[in-house]
Short mmCIF file of C-alpha atoms in Angstrom, two decimals:
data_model
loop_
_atom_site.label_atom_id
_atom_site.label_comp_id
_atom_site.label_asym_id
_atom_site.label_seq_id
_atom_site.Cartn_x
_atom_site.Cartn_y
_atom_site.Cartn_z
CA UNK A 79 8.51 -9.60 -11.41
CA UNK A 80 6.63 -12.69 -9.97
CA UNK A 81 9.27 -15.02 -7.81
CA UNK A 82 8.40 -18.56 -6.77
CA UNK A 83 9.69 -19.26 -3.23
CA UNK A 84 9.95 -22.61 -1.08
CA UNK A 85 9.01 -20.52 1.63
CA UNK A 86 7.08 -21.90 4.28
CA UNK A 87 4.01 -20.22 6.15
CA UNK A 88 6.23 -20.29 9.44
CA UNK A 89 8.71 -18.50 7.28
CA UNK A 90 6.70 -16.32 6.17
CA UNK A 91 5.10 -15.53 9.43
CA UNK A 92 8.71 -15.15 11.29
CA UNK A 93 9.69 -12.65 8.84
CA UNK A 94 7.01 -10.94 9.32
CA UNK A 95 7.39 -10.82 12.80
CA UNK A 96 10.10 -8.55 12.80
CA UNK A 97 10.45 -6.59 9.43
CA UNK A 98 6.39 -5.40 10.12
CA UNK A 99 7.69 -3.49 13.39
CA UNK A 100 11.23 -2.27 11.60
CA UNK A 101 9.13 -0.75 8.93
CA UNK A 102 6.48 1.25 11.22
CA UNK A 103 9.87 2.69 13.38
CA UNK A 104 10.34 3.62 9.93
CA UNK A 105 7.27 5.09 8.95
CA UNK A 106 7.25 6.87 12.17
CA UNK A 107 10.76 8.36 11.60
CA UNK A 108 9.15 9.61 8.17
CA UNK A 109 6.26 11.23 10.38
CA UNK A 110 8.58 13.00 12.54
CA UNK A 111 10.97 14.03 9.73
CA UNK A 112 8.27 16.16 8.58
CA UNK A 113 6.70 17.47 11.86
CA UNK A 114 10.15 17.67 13.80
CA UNK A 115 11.30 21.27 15.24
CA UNK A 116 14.45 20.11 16.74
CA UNK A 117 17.85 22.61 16.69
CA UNK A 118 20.24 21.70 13.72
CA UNK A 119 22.64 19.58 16.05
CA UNK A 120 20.08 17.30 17.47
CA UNK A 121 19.29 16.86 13.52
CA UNK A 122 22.80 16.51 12.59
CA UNK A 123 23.10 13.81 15.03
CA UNK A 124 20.42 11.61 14.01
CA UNK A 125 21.28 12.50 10.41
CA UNK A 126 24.70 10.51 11.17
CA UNK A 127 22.81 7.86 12.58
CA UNK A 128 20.35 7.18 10.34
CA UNK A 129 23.02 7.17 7.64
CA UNK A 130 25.31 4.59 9.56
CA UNK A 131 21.99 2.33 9.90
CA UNK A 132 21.42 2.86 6.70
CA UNK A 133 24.96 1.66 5.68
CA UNK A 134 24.83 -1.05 7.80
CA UNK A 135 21.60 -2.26 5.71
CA UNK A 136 23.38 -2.06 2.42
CA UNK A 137 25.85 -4.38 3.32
CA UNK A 138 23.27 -6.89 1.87
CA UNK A 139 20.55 -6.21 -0.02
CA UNK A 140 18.67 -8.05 -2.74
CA UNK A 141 19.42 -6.35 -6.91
CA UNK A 142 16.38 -3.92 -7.96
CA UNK A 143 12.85 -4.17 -6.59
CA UNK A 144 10.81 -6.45 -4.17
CA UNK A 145 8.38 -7.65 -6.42
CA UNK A 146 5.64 -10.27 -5.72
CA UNK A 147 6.71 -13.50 -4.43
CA UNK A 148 4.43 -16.41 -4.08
CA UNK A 149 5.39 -19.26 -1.87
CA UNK A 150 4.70 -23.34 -3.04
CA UNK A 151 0.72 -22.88 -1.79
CA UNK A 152 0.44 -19.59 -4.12
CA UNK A 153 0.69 -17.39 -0.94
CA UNK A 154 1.39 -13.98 -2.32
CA UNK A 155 3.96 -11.36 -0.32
CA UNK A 156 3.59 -7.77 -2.65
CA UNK A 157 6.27 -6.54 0.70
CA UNK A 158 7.22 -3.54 -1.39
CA UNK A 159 4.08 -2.34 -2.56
CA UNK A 160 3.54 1.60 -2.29
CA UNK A 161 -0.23 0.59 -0.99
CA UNK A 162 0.01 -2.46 1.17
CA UNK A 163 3.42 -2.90 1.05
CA UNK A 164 4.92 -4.74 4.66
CA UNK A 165 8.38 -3.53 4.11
CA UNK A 166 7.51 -0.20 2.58
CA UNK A 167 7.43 3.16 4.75
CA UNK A 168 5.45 4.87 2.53
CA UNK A 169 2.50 2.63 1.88
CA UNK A 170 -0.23 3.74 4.67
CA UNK A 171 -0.79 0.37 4.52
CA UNK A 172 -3.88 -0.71 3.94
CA UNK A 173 -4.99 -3.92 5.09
CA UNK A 174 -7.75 -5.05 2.29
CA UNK A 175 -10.38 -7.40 3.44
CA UNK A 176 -13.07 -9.23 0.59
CA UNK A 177 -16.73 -9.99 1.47
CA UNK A 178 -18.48 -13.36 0.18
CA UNK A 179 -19.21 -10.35 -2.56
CA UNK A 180 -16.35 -9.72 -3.91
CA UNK A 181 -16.31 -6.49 -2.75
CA UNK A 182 -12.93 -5.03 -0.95
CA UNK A 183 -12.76 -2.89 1.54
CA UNK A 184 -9.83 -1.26 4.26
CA UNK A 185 -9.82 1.04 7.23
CA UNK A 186 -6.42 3.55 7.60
CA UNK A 187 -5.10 6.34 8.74
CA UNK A 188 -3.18 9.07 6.24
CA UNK A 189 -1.26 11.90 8.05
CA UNK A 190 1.64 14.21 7.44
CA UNK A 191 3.38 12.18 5.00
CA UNK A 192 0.23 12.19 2.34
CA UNK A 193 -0.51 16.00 2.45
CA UNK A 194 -1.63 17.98 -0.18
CA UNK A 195 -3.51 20.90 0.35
CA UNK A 196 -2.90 22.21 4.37
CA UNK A 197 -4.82 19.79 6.31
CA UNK A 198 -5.32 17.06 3.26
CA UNK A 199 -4.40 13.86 1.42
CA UNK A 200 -3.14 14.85 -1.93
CA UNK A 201 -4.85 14.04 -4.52
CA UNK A 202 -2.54 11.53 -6.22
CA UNK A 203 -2.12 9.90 -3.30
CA UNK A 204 -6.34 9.35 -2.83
CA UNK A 205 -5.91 8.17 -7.30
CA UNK A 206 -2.78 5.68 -6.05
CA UNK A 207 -4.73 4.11 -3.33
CA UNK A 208 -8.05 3.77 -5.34
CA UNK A 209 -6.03 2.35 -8.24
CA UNK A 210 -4.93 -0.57 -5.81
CA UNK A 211 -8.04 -1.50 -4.41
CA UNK A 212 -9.91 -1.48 -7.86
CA UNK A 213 -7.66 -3.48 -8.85
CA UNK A 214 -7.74 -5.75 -6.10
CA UNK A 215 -11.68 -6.15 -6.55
CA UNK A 216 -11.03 -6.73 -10.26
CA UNK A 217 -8.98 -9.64 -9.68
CA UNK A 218 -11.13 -11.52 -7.80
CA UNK A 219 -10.90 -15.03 -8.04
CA UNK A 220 -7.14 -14.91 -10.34
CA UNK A 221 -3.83 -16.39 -9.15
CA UNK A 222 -2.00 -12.80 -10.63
CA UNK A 223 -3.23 -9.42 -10.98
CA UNK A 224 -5.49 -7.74 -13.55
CA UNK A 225 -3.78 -4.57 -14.73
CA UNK A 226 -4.56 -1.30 -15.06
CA UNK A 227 -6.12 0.16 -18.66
CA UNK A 228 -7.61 3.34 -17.45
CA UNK A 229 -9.12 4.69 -13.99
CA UNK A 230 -10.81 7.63 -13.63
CA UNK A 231 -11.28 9.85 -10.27
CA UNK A 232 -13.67 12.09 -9.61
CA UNK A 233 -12.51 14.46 -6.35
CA UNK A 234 -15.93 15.35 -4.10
CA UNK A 235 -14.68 17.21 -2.37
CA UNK A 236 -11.01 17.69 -0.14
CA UNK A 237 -10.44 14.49 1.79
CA UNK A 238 -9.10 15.51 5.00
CA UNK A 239 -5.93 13.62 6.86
CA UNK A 240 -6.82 11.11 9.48
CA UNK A 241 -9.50 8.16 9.14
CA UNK A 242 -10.71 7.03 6.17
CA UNK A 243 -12.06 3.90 4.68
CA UNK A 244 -11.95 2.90 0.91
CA UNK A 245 -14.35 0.36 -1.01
CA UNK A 246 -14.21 -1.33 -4.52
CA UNK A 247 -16.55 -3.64 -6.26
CA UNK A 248 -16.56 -5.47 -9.92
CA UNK A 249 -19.42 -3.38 -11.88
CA UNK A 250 -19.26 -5.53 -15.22
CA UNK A 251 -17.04 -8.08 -17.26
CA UNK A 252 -16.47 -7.81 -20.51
CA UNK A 253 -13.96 -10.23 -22.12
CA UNK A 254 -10.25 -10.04 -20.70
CA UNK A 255 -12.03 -6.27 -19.52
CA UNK A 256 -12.86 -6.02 -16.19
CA UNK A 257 -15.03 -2.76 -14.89
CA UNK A 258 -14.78 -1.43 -11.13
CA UNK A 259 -15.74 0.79 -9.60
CA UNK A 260 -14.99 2.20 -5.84
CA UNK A 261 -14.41 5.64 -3.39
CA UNK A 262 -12.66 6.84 -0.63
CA UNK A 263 -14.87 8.22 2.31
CA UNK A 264 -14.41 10.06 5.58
CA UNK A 265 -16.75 10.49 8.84
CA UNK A 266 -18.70 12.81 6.79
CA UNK A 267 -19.12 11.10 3.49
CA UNK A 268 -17.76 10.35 0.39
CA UNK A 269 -14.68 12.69 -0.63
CA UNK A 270 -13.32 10.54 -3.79
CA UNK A 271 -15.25 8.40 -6.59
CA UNK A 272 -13.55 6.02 -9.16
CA UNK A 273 -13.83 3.88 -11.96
CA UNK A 274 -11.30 2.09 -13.39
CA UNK A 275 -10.74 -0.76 -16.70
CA UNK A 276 -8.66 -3.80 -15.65
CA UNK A 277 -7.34 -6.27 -18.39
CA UNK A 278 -6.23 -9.87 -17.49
CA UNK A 279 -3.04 -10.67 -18.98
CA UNK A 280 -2.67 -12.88 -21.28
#
């Protein structure tokens, strides 16, 4: 859903202040989940206290998902997002900047959380984040999202964990139709192409 707030910028920014650093210890405790080798008591001890934090949490809570609120100046917090997503653990997140071009572009880092194949990002991972910043190129210019028809991906070759940087640009309009197109890339190269069909709804 799309929520109008009367939320201020200095709202906005002191809320960000300190849910940005909760949610990295968070991503980090995701991290070391995975590459932990700990004896089962020291687990079953932070087991307990992750699930008393977590309790604690619950205690309020909003109903359903985060959405995307927009504040009285149209500022837009997508805080849940799976891609760029503040408050989210499992979004990388990428931090998407535009050029006078239109064309988008981020810098980040996926590790053990977004493997695949030993040593890579699996593949629906490299589709989810190209889907995002398509679609963030194709809605250049709009006060809400174009949404996704199709996209297509095209795997190079393995994309390996670690650095990476991803790009998207508007190829063509047609109509409410939107064409873009975009890749993921490593050191090396390219590792992931994409196309994708955005419509603007009505």
């Amino acid at each position: 859903r799309f929520t109008h707030e009367v939320t201020s910028d200095n709202e906005h920014e002191r809320q960000r202040a300190y849910f940005e650093p909760f949610t990295e210890a968070v991503r980090d405790l995701l991290d070391v989940t995975i590459r932990t080798e700990m004896d089962e008591d020291v687990i079953r001890e932070a087991q307990a206290a992750i699930e008393a934090v977590t309790a604690r949490l619950r205690t309020r809570q909003i109903e359903g998902a985060y959405g995307v609120r927009l504040n009285a100046d149209g500022r837009s917090r997508s805080w849940g997002n799976p891609v760029i997503g503040l408050r989210n653990p499992i979004a990388p997140p990428l931090v998407i900047t535009r050029d006078e071009h239109d064309r988008c572009t981020a810098d980040f880092e996926l590790g053990a959380a977004y493997e695949g194949p030993p040593g890579h990002v699996h593949g629906g991972m490299s589709a989810l984040v190209l889907d995002h910043i398509l679609g963030e190129a194709a809605s250049a210019g709009l006060r809400k999202p174009n949404f996704t028809g199709t996209i297509t991906c095209r795997y190079v070759r393995a994309t390996p964990l670690g650095r990476l940087r991803a790009e998207a640009f508007i190829d063509r309009v047609e109509g409410v139709k939107t064409f873009a197109r975009g890749f993921i890339a490593d050191a090396e190269g390219v590792t992931v192409e994409a196309e994708g069909v955005f419509i603007t709804p009505a």
